[in-house]
Amino acid sequence: MRINISKKIFTSEDTGFGVFSALNSKTWEEIIVVGELYDISVGDVLKVKGEISNHKKFGEQLKVESYQILLPDDKKGIKRYLIDRVSGIGKKTADKIVEHFGNDTFKILEAKPERLKEIKGLRKAIINEIQGNLKDNQIIRELTERLSKYNIGRHTISKLYKELGESVIDILQSNPYFLIENIKGIGFKIADNIAKSYGIESDSPFRINAGIDFVLNENEQKNGNLYIEKDTLIKKSKYLLDVSDSIILDEINNKIIKNEIIKEKIPEDIFIKYETFLIEKEIAGRLLDISKLKDNEDKKDINIDLITEDMNIELAKEQKEAVYSTFNNGLTIITGGPGTGKTTIIRVIIELFMDMDKKVKIAAPTGRAAKRIEETSGYSASTIHRLLKLDPETGRFVHDETKPLKADIIIIDESSMIDTYVFLALLRAISSTTRVVFIGDRDQLPSVGPGNILRDLINSEKFSTIFLSRNFRQSKDSLIIENAYRINTGEKIITKPYTDLLDFVSIDVANNQIVIKKIINIIKYYKDEYKFNSSEIQILVPMYRGEAGITQINSSIQEEFNDNIFYIDKENIKFKKNDKVMQLKNNYEKDVFNGEQGTIHSFDEDKKTLSIEFDGKIIEYDLDELDELTLSYAVSVHKSQGSEFDMVILVLLPYHSIMLNREIFYTAVTRAKKKLFLISDSQTIQTAISNSSPADRKTLLEKRINELEKEI
């Protein structure tokens, strides 16, 4: 069927789904057209395939399965197309062009655009702009017609053309998997869909290579592992690619020959990306170099008792041991649970080194963790990313081995959160004369990114490590710390009848449907202390899906408490002014990093940009950058690492069981400073406590440290 689009009723910028009113080109009857109609405008002529159906609310509709954009062949349609679609052409110019070329306008402009010179009054610059835009439109139209049926949106199509120019079609026809490494936001699944649209064979070497890389990268980014067993790699690659084992093995061997992956035995056969192999070796070498730093020459002048007396602090034996270690060793690890005095140790180390006129730098993996150090210690701290500084022109950190950080000692808190790549960047920026202190809780969840840095360092037994066990915060009236330790050791938690003074409140709920009501009631009860979007109150949930999952809770809190109008409706997420949001990935250009939270400040209708306030700093996001943001009234326990909140509402339900373990439970409880509401039931709580699966990520850092130490 051939139709003329007459009116836009609804379109989604992100999904491409649209609803239009159109005229049947034969009967000129009006019909409602729905479907994934990318880059469609009023006045367009389409050749469509689809089915007529009756919608309960909207009546008869044509549901489009596939379509082709046709160029109009009447003067009125041609003029409208030129004005709407071609930059540089206004009404007067369109009139001149169509009056001169008539119904053959598009044939002439596409075959012989130089004939525009025949039209009087058209400047050369305008002619060049029109020619360029006509070429752009032609290519984008061809890409849209081919790729839209494979669920590839117009933002992606525009990005492909913007990045690759006129060579885009040649690249897509020969090796669309090239896009994965060269175009931001294009992954294996999109590249594979493009390949299908161009008829690339399923056993193409390009496809097999890209599929194996996808499995390796997913194993790293999703599971945090830095190597993969041979059988697992073959099994997952086969499932993804639907080809034989022999084809996959052949490509694995090619990758080994090309030094893209390394094969080792530990004792089973495993594979490591060559880049990862080098990274873990370099990390091991740099750690051993730092640890060799000689005793501090000024340590004879240290008088801890005098400093702590001035600070009105009394250190326990293990705390003093931790402080002395920072003077006796180039690298010190201090690990302990909540309330074991880690912050006090940080304060004393800083005072002692500053008293000796030494330069001290303090950092943590996240903005909230750095801010918490400042609040509890009184000293300035930053994120590791900001400590290293990013050069926006090169996309690299300013501080590295060529320009190390100027410091006598660097203290890194919440070290369990540091992933392998950030850790290497940090080590590269540490000079041979700088001491380093890594502080963290080894019993917390590992980093969101790949690796298991803190545990690997401790398990290697090659570095001075102080284990803090004494609890300084515990009191007979506080249950948060008491229960955290009970969870960590697998003991039954203590619950008490509710009072306003109780800091650990257990609410027995096994029915998913009333969970959100309970959460809303808690927020309403504390509305005078904490606003619904306060950074000091946080809902923690193990899973996104389900009627009491993160996604549904966020939507319900927004609906209940935020009565502002919607700024943006992006797929399943709607953003309003004052919404609490979280950054989902590191954005070095914006200087905003994974896990940082802010609130929506405003929306610019003309620029189509959303402004977010992060700790007093306003950051703008274009529409195609909104996938970096999500509502964060509720977040996962992983995303809450490194943060502490005055009040935490923790939801653990039977259907979360696939995600429940002691480490998640412990990490969640230790996020609460003043009040914790646990919405769960006794069986689910027992399941979480009984299931201990400490971070057994597949890494080789401990092995590399021991190998290098033997060589030395």
XYZ file of C-alpha atoms in Angstrom:
712
model
C 0.000 0.000 0.000
C 1.158 3.525 -0.820
C 0.292 6.225 1.745
C 0.889 9.944 2.267
C 1.680 11.007 5.858
C -0.675 13.877 6.736
C -0.360 14.325 10.520
C 1.961 13.283 13.362
C 0.033 12.045 16.427
C 2.878 10.579 18.526
C 6.541 9.634 18.119
C 9.196 8.299 20.501
C 12.681 9.722 19.986
C 14.234 6.595 21.482
C 12.261 3.608 20.233
C 11.165 5.018 16.889
C 7.572 3.995 17.595
C 5.145 6.401 15.939
C 1.472 7.009 15.342
C 0.525 8.989 12.224
C -2.558 9.918 10.286
C -2.132 9.110 6.584
C -4.049 9.103 3.302
C -4.347 6.036 1.125
C -2.833 7.163 -2.201
C -5.473 5.274 -4.182
C -8.690 5.983 -2.288
C -7.555 9.128 -0.371
C -9.268 7.715 2.693
C -7.752 8.584 6.061
C -6.094 5.778 8.038
C -4.155 5.634 11.315
C -0.676 4.150 10.853
C 1.351 2.715 13.765
C 4.708 1.009 14.044
C 8.446 1.592 14.276
C 8.498 4.445 11.780
C 11.955 5.982 12.049
C 12.663 9.405 10.580
C 9.135 9.900 9.210
C 7.760 13.411 8.700
C 4.494 14.942 7.558
C 4.416 14.970 3.765
C 6.408 11.753 3.351
C 5.183 9.161 0.873
C 5.617 5.554 2.039
C 5.244 2.155 0.472
C 4.176 -0.031 3.407
C 3.461 -3.658 4.245
C 1.313 -4.469 7.248
C -1.969 -5.615 8.678
C -5.225 -3.787 9.403
C -6.363 -4.275 12.992
C -8.979 -2.794 15.318
C -7.728 -1.115 18.477
C -10.209 -1.058 21.383
C -9.660 2.624 22.014
C -8.409 4.069 18.720
C -10.313 2.026 16.156
C -8.999 0.787 12.798
C -5.210 0.965 12.386
C -2.593 -0.119 9.884
C 0.189 -1.861 11.833
C 3.307 -1.444 9.689
C 5.688 -4.415 9.378
C 8.046 -2.836 6.831
C 8.153 0.318 4.788
C 10.069 2.205 2.135
C 10.275 5.976 1.935
C 9.340 7.116 -1.576
C 10.287 10.468 -2.983
C 7.195 12.536 -3.845
C 6.481 12.965 -7.572
C 4.095 15.942 -7.462
C 5.195 19.574 -7.221
C 3.505 20.253 -3.885
C 5.027 17.143 -2.296
C 8.464 17.871 -3.742
C 8.429 21.420 -2.370
C 7.402 20.257 1.095
C 10.112 17.561 1.099
C 12.832 20.014 0.083
C 11.815 22.533 2.763
C 11.441 19.954 5.550
C 14.316 17.651 4.710
C 17.099 19.603 3.026
C 19.044 22.129 5.075
C 19.671 25.347 3.142
C 16.386 25.287 1.236
C 13.608 27.660 2.251
C 10.241 28.287 0.599
C 11.554 30.703 -2.055
C 14.443 28.424 -3.039
C 12.153 25.380 -3.158
C 9.725 27.266 -5.417
C 12.548 28.191 -7.825
C 13.929 24.635 -7.968
C 10.565 22.941 -8.529
C 9.388 25.549 -11.080
C 12.594 24.967 -13.034
C 12.780 21.141 -12.887
C 9.131 20.217 -12.324
C 8.213 16.643 -11.437
C 11.705 15.487 -12.472
C 13.329 17.495 -9.651
C 14.632 14.499 -7.667
C 15.882 12.609 -10.724
C 17.895 15.630 -11.771
C 19.149 16.560 -8.305
C 20.342 13.024 -7.542
C 21.838 12.293 -10.974
C 23.084 15.771 -11.969
C 23.026 18.091 -8.924
C 25.370 20.472 -10.763
C 22.346 21.599 -12.796
C 21.326 23.713 -9.789
C 23.620 26.299 -11.392
C 20.918 26.811 -14.017
C 18.684 28.500 -11.442
C 19.220 32.240 -11.282
C 19.959 33.784 -7.903
C 21.334 30.666 -6.220
C 24.714 31.457 -4.678
C 27.522 28.912 -5.012
C 27.637 28.360 -1.227
C 23.911 27.508 -1.174
C 24.318 25.154 -4.149
C 27.188 23.345 -2.380
C 25.165 23.070 0.837
C 22.142 21.686 -1.016
C 24.277 19.161 -2.884
C 25.859 17.975 0.346
C 22.534 17.694 2.145
C 20.891 15.847 -0.729
C 23.706 13.303 -0.629
C 23.374 12.994 3.168
C 19.614 12.495 2.928
C 19.976 9.888 0.212
C 22.398 7.790 2.290
C 20.428 8.162 5.543
C 17.240 7.244 3.674
C 18.888 4.108 2.302
C 20.234 3.183 5.757
C 16.863 3.796 7.418
C 14.985 1.643 4.908
C 17.446 -1.200 5.338
C 18.127 -1.076 9.084
C 14.863 0.046 10.710
C 13.275 -3.392 10.372
C 16.124 -4.747 12.515
C 15.216 -2.378 15.393
C 18.089 -0.010 14.716
C 16.951 3.485 15.630
C 17.478 6.761 13.864
C 19.893 8.058 16.521
C 22.143 5.077 15.792
C 21.746 5.528 12.035
C 22.617 9.242 12.282
C 25.611 8.396 14.459
C 26.881 5.848 11.919
C 26.704 8.372 9.109
C 28.194 11.180 11.201
C 31.171 9.019 12.241
C 31.820 7.173 8.968
C 30.579 9.573 6.305
C 29.958 8.375 2.770
C 32.027 5.208 3.368
C 29.395 3.935 5.829
C 27.561 1.716 3.322
C 30.792 0.115 2.062
C 31.828 -0.643 5.665
C 28.422 -2.080 6.563
C 28.408 -4.270 3.479
C 31.910 -5.666 4.108
C 32.315 -5.849 7.920
C 29.710 -4.226 10.174
C 31.495 -5.757 13.194
C 34.098 -3.033 12.648
C 31.593 -0.714 14.337
C 31.902 -2.427 17.739
C 35.417 -1.129 18.387
C 35.064 2.138 16.522
C 31.608 3.588 17.199
C 30.557 4.328 20.788
C 27.262 2.666 21.683
C 27.408 -0.047 18.994
C 27.668 -3.522 20.499
C 27.650 -7.021 19.075
C 23.865 -7.344 18.889
C 23.385 -4.172 16.845
C 26.336 -5.043 14.582
C 24.944 -8.562 14.126
C 21.536 -7.193 13.124
C 23.208 -4.903 10.586
C 25.175 -7.877 9.240
C 21.938 -9.834 8.776
C 20.422 -6.947 6.839
C 23.378 -7.047 4.423
C 23.325 -10.826 4.065
C 26.664 -11.541 5.784
C 27.063 -15.291 6.408
C 26.681 -16.612 9.966
C 30.110 -18.314 9.799
C 31.907 -15.193 8.565
C 35.310 -14.901 10.337
C 34.408 -11.301 11.177
C 31.257 -12.495 12.964
C 32.924 -15.372 14.832
C 35.766 -13.116 16.010
C 33.323 -10.441 17.185
C 31.162 -13.029 18.960
C 34.121 -14.454 20.900
C 35.135 -10.919 21.873
C 31.567 -10.273 23.049
C 31.649 -13.341 25.328
C 35.057 -12.332 26.734
C 33.932 -8.755 27.355
C 30.607 -9.787 28.902
C 32.438 -12.211 31.197
C 34.537 -9.248 32.310
C 31.964 -6.456 32.490
C 28.948 -8.437 33.676
C 30.624 -11.006 35.930
C 33.801 -9.131 36.880
C 36.044 -12.010 35.730
C 39.393 -11.482 34.041
C 39.728 -14.949 32.539
C 37.356 -17.624 31.258
C 37.591 -21.418 31.143
C 37.953 -22.978 27.701
C 34.745 -25.010 27.952
C 32.763 -21.957 29.100
C 34.072 -19.798 26.260
C 33.148 -22.419 23.645
C 29.716 -23.082 25.170
C 28.737 -19.398 25.422
C 30.139 -18.560 21.987
C 28.232 -21.451 20.436
C 24.995 -20.322 22.101
C 25.497 -16.764 20.831
C 26.671 -17.575 17.298
C 24.853 -20.874 16.576
C 27.857 -22.392 14.791
C 29.892 -25.555 15.373
C 32.591 -25.988 18.058
C 35.236 -26.462 15.362
C 34.519 -23.045 13.810
C 34.807 -21.391 17.229
C 38.013 -23.287 18.090
C 39.580 -22.311 14.770
C 38.922 -18.636 15.479
C 40.190 -18.958 19.074
C 43.437 -20.399 17.695
C 43.661 -17.521 15.210
C 43.259 -15.067 18.071
C 46.049 -16.813 19.998
C 48.331 -16.607 16.938
C 47.487 -12.896 16.560
C 48.269 -12.377 20.286
C 44.728 -11.215 21.021
C 44.210 -13.826 23.739
C 46.538 -15.898 25.918
C 46.058 -19.546 26.855
C 47.142 -20.794 30.300
C 46.588 -23.822 32.538
C 45.543 -23.381 36.218
C 45.260 -26.455 35.945
C 42.352 -26.424 33.429
C 42.738 -24.542 30.149
C 41.749 -20.887 30.459
C 41.830 -17.870 28.144
C 42.750 -14.288 28.998
C 42.548 -11.236 26.781
C 46.114 -10.201 25.955
C 45.384 -6.683 27.227
C 44.212 -8.100 30.568
C 47.261 -10.361 30.792
C 49.531 -7.305 30.456
C 47.464 -5.225 32.893
C 47.613 -7.759 35.736
C 51.353 -8.229 35.206
C 51.943 -4.481 35.278
C 49.800 -4.052 38.411
C 51.758 -6.806 40.190
C 55.075 -5.198 39.251
C 54.071 -1.721 40.364
C 52.680 -3.000 43.681
C 55.922 -4.810 44.485
C 57.939 -1.695 43.563
C 55.844 0.525 45.861
C 56.130 -1.987 48.725
C 59.956 -1.794 48.607
C 60.024 1.846 49.675
C 62.378 2.118 52.666
C 61.387 3.074 56.194
C 60.477 6.716 56.612
C 63.628 8.505 57.705
C 61.632 10.845 59.932
C 59.857 8.084 61.830
C 62.175 8.502 64.829
C 60.486 11.870 65.366
C 57.006 10.362 65.420
C 55.136 10.815 68.644
C 51.738 9.249 68.117
C 50.693 9.763 71.726
C 51.380 13.500 71.557
C 49.416 13.892 68.303
C 46.471 11.785 69.480
C 46.402 13.654 72.793
C 46.059 16.945 70.897
C 43.295 15.338 68.813
C 41.600 13.998 71.959
C 41.824 10.466 70.550
C 42.975 7.228 72.161
C 44.121 4.532 69.760
C 43.771 0.805 70.381
C 46.779 -1.452 69.846
C 45.742 -2.552 66.339
C 45.055 1.058 65.332
C 48.541 2.109 66.436
C 49.958 -0.842 64.507
C 48.152 0.403 61.386
C 49.520 3.935 61.798
C 53.114 2.736 62.357
C 52.868 0.505 59.278
C 52.382 3.549 57.051
C 55.796 4.824 58.159
C 57.551 1.455 57.986
C 56.197 0.260 54.625
C 55.720 1.665 51.167
C 52.359 -0.096 50.895
C 49.948 -0.711 53.760
C 46.536 -2.384 53.701
C 44.067 -1.680 56.512
C 40.890 -3.734 56.492
C 37.982 -3.995 58.883
C 34.228 -3.858 59.156
C 32.024 -0.949 60.194
C 32.882 0.714 63.498
C 36.443 -0.654 63.668
C 38.046 2.786 63.638
C 39.186 3.135 60.035
C 38.197 6.828 59.874
C 40.083 7.558 63.109
C 43.193 5.926 61.650
C 42.888 8.084 58.524
C 42.709 11.237 60.653
C 45.782 10.288 62.710
C 47.860 9.348 59.635
C 47.033 12.682 58.012
C 47.915 14.678 61.142
C 51.206 12.838 61.640
C 52.384 13.282 58.052
C 51.268 16.914 57.923
C 53.061 17.538 61.212
C 56.207 16.372 59.396
C 55.481 18.797 56.523
C 54.602 15.907 54.225
C 52.099 16.243 51.402
C 49.011 14.038 51.824
C 46.362 13.167 49.223
C 43.118 11.342 50.017
C 40.759 9.726 47.516
C 37.975 7.192 47.143
C 36.345 5.467 44.145
C 33.056 7.434 44.302
C 31.974 10.998 44.946
C 29.822 10.058 47.924
C 32.645 8.043 49.484
C 35.036 10.989 49.061
C 32.467 13.367 50.522
C 31.975 11.040 53.490
C 35.732 11.107 54.211
C 35.614 14.899 54.211
C 32.623 14.950 56.564
C 34.066 12.444 59.031
C 37.753 13.404 58.937
C 37.598 17.125 58.213
C 40.144 16.832 55.378
C 39.713 17.419 51.673
C 39.237 14.303 49.521
C 38.387 13.573 45.888
C 37.402 10.699 43.657
C 40.257 8.733 42.116
C 39.197 9.962 38.675
C 39.386 13.599 39.742
C 42.662 12.978 41.545
C 44.197 11.712 38.295
C 42.500 14.437 36.180
C 41.279 13.739 32.678
C 42.611 15.574 29.650
C 39.469 16.148 27.518
C 41.540 16.502 24.333
C 43.371 13.177 24.605
C 40.848 11.280 26.713
C 43.723 10.179 28.986
C 44.528 10.916 32.603
C 46.886 13.864 33.155
C 48.714 12.055 35.957
C 50.532 8.890 34.899
C 54.103 7.575 34.934
C 55.293 10.658 33.005
C 53.596 13.087 35.398
C 53.103 11.374 38.765
C 51.077 12.798 41.621
C 53.012 15.052 43.963
C 52.464 13.458 47.350
C 54.433 11.812 50.140
C 51.513 9.575 51.019
C 48.260 8.722 49.231
C 45.348 7.285 51.216
C 42.665 5.396 49.260
C 39.480 4.592 51.169
C 36.790 2.070 50.128
C 39.450 0.121 48.232
C 37.182 -2.894 47.749
C 35.359 -0.813 45.128
C 38.350 -0.212 42.855
C 38.237 -2.129 39.592
C 41.279 -3.376 37.705
C 41.441 -0.604 35.103
C 41.111 2.282 37.566
C 43.639 0.587 39.841
C 46.254 0.427 37.089
C 45.708 4.100 36.216
C 46.183 4.988 39.898
C 49.377 2.945 40.267
C 50.851 4.502 37.133
C 50.430 7.937 38.734
C 52.248 7.012 41.971
C 55.940 7.940 42.089
C 58.709 5.775 43.524
C 58.907 7.977 46.637
C 55.214 7.961 47.522
C 53.704 5.731 50.197
C 50.259 4.253 49.688
C 47.583 3.175 52.167
C 44.639 1.092 50.941
C 41.711 1.049 53.379
C 38.560 -1.000 52.968
C 36.283 -3.789 54.094
C 37.258 -7.067 52.442
C 33.882 -8.580 53.378
C 31.920 -6.138 51.225
C 30.905 -6.848 47.655
C 33.712 -6.471 45.106
C 33.894 -3.634 42.611
C 31.161 -3.097 40.031
C 33.879 -3.208 37.371
C 36.143 -6.217 36.716
C 38.618 -7.582 39.239
C 38.854 -8.216 42.975
C 41.697 -5.923 43.911
C 41.531 -5.658 47.721
C 41.019 -9.386 48.301
C 43.781 -10.288 45.823
C 46.250 -7.986 47.580
C 45.380 -9.388 50.996
C 45.403 -13.014 49.817
C 48.862 -12.642 48.245
C 50.304 -12.075 51.763
C 53.079 -9.965 50.251
C 52.085 -6.605 51.729
C 51.789 -5.241 55.240
C 48.152 -5.871 56.208
C 46.422 -4.874 59.437
C 43.132 -6.577 60.262
C 40.882 -4.460 62.474
C 38.510 -6.433 64.674
C 37.571 -4.224 67.614
C 34.193 -2.534 67.295
C 34.252 1.036 68.632
C 30.731 2.032 67.579
C 28.748 -0.824 69.026
C 26.464 -0.038 71.925
C 23.671 -1.879 73.703
C 21.153 0.455 72.043
C 22.441 0.032 68.463
C 21.554 -2.943 66.320
C 22.887 -1.869 62.888
C 26.527 -2.721 63.655
C 25.635 -5.701 65.838
C 23.510 -7.242 63.086
C 26.087 -6.453 60.406
C 28.627 -8.556 62.300
C 26.077 -11.275 62.887
C 25.277 -11.405 59.170
C 28.980 -11.524 58.319
C 29.558 -14.510 60.615
C 26.366 -16.312 59.612
C 24.525 -15.774 62.903
C 20.853 -15.017 63.344
C 20.101 -11.291 63.458
C 18.527 -9.611 66.474
C 15.113 -7.968 66.097
C 13.230 -5.961 68.704
C 9.716 -4.510 69.038
C 9.423 -1.157 67.288
C 10.206 2.109 69.021
C 11.193 5.457 67.484
C 14.665 5.043 69.010
C 15.281 1.636 67.423
C 17.905 1.942 64.645
C 17.323 -1.503 63.051
C 13.632 -2.004 62.310
C 12.441 -5.304 60.852
C 9.111 -5.271 58.998
C 7.796 -8.749 58.274
C 6.428 -8.811 54.714
C 6.220 -11.780 52.369
C 3.648 -10.320 49.965
C 5.267 -8.372 47.126
C 2.189 -6.259 46.514
C 2.226 -4.434 49.854
C 5.976 -3.692 49.856
C 5.611 -0.420 47.968
C 2.846 0.721 50.343
C 5.187 0.088 53.271
C 7.978 2.079 51.620
C 5.670 5.002 50.841
C 4.399 5.052 54.425
C 7.965 5.150 55.796
C 8.883 8.079 53.520
C 5.716 9.940 54.530
C 6.404 9.337 58.238
C 9.900 10.863 57.936
C 8.964 13.631 55.473
C 9.882 16.383 57.977
C 13.415 14.979 58.333
C 14.089 13.798 54.764
C 12.562 14.923 51.497
C 11.511 12.126 49.149
C 14.505 12.921 46.895
C 17.017 13.470 49.724
C 20.524 12.112 49.293
C 20.350 10.960 52.927
C 17.585 8.392 52.403
C 18.055 5.420 50.086
C 15.975 2.393 49.112
C 18.110 -0.681 48.365
C 16.823 -3.670 46.386
C 18.786 -6.625 44.937
C 16.928 -6.836 41.593
C 15.471 -4.533 38.927
C 12.607 -6.742 37.766
C 9.359 -7.665 39.482
C 6.476 -5.844 41.121
C 8.731 -4.913 44.046
C 11.908 -4.486 42.012
C 13.999 -1.337 41.540
C 12.234 -0.237 38.350
C 8.709 -0.478 39.773
C 9.642 1.100 43.115
C 11.264 4.080 41.357
C 8.178 4.594 39.234
C 5.877 4.352 42.266
C 7.895 6.816 44.385
C 7.976 9.280 41.503
C 4.219 8.984 40.987
C 3.431 9.331 44.688
C 5.732 12.207 45.659
C 6.778 14.157 42.550
C 3.828 16.109 41.157
C 5.849 18.008 38.528
C 5.039 17.513 34.850
C 7.107 15.086 32.792
C 10.118 16.581 31.030
C 11.106 13.477 29.090
C 9.441 10.118 28.486
C 12.290 7.761 27.572
C 11.101 4.226 26.908
C 10.068 2.962 30.376
C 11.608 5.843 32.326
C 9.967 9.231 32.775
C 12.022 12.141 34.069
C 10.549 15.063 36.034
C 11.986 18.156 37.693
C 13.419 17.268 41.149
C 13.667 13.558 40.360
C 16.563 11.777 42.046
C 18.758 10.218 39.360
C 21.965 8.222 39.101
C 24.774 8.202 36.534
C 25.198 4.675 35.121
C 28.595 4.931 33.460
C 31.786 6.943 33.686
C 31.560 10.103 31.578
C 34.984 11.710 31.577
C 33.931 14.646 29.420
C 31.213 15.634 31.880
C 33.354 14.708 34.893
C 30.499 12.551 36.233
C 31.084 8.938 37.163
C 29.259 5.652 37.609
C 27.106 5.667 40.757
C 27.026 9.441 41.343
C 23.576 10.765 42.252
C 21.956 14.104 41.485
C 18.580 15.736 40.985
C 16.941 16.972 37.784
C 17.261 20.746 37.670
C 15.590 21.822 34.410
C 14.822 21.012 30.778
C 15.687 23.274 27.841
C 12.898 22.903 25.288
C 14.853 24.599 22.479
C 18.150 22.755 22.962
C 16.411 19.524 24.024
C 18.814 19.119 26.954
C 18.172 17.902 30.484
C 20.170 19.563 33.289
C 21.157 17.581 36.377
C 22.575 19.015 39.592
C 25.421 16.953 41.049
C 26.649 18.408 44.358
C 25.988 21.986 43.244
C 27.358 21.451 39.726
C 24.893 21.630 36.775
C 25.535 19.123 33.966
C 23.642 19.087 30.640
C 22.558 15.879 28.855
C 21.403 15.612 25.241
C 18.503 13.291 24.459
C 20.798 10.586 23.104
C 22.797 10.656 26.370
C 19.849 9.861 28.628
C 20.692 6.163 28.640
C 23.451 7.209 31.069
C 20.810 8.170 33.650
C 18.175 6.345 35.644
C 15.835 7.146 38.514
C 17.535 6.367 41.822
C 15.015 6.534 44.639
C 15.781 2.809 44.711
C 19.132 1.390 43.570
C 20.905 -1.950 43.680
C 23.138 -2.830 46.607
C 26.115 -2.872 44.224
C 25.419 0.717 43.179
C 25.287 1.840 46.823
C 28.844 0.737 47.608
C 31.081 3.434 49.014
C 28.092 5.427 50.241
C 26.487 5.828 53.627
C 22.989 7.164 54.182
C 21.256 8.399 57.316
C 18.341 6.099 56.551
C 18.211 2.952 54.425
C 15.093 1.009 53.426
C 16.266 -2.473 52.456
C 13.914 -4.809 50.566
C 14.691 -8.547 50.523
C 11.925 -10.777 49.150
C 11.585 -14.477 48.318
C 11.764 -13.855 44.563
C 15.125 -12.099 45.075
C 16.611 -15.427 46.205
C 18.719 -15.838 43.052
C 20.616 -12.682 44.088
C 20.629 -13.134 47.859
C 23.755 -13.949 49.803
C 25.526 -12.936 52.971
C 27.793 -10.446 51.192
C 24.907 -8.499 49.619
C 23.012 -8.451 52.923
C 26.099 -7.312 54.866
C 26.983 -4.602 52.347
C 23.411 -3.270 52.350
C 23.121 -3.111 56.149
C 26.473 -1.316 56.499
C 25.230 1.510 54.236
C 22.943 2.759 57.075
C 24.284 5.285 59.577
C 21.253 6.103 61.741
C 18.273 3.997 60.716
C 17.643 0.813 58.778
C 14.232 -0.543 57.791
C 14.450 -4.172 56.685
C 11.346 -5.179 54.694
C 11.547 -8.942 54.422
C 10.451 -12.216 56.050
C 12.259 -14.650 58.314
C 12.801 -17.330 55.665
C 14.294 -14.888 53.142
C 16.567 -13.403 55.817
C 17.801 -16.869 56.750
C 18.384 -17.692 53.074
C 20.555 -14.592 52.667
C 22.588 -15.299 55.823
C 23.070 -18.993 55.001
C 24.214 -18.422 51.439
C 27.822 -17.273 51.675
C 29.502 -16.896 48.303
C 32.445 -14.583 48.899
C 33.791 -12.822 45.877
C 35.422 -15.677 44.008
C 36.000 -13.702 40.854
C 38.286 -15.249 38.311
C 41.451 -13.145 38.483
C 45.156 -13.912 38.274
C 46.562 -10.892 40.140
C 47.482 -12.912 43.234
C 49.264 -15.431 40.976
C 51.090 -12.648 39.079
C 52.253 -11.052 42.348
C 53.687 -14.353 43.586
C 55.307 -15.119 40.217
C 57.020 -11.731 40.022
C 58.092 -11.805 43.661
C 59.899 -15.116 43.040
C 61.661 -13.672 39.997
C 62.916 -10.765 42.088
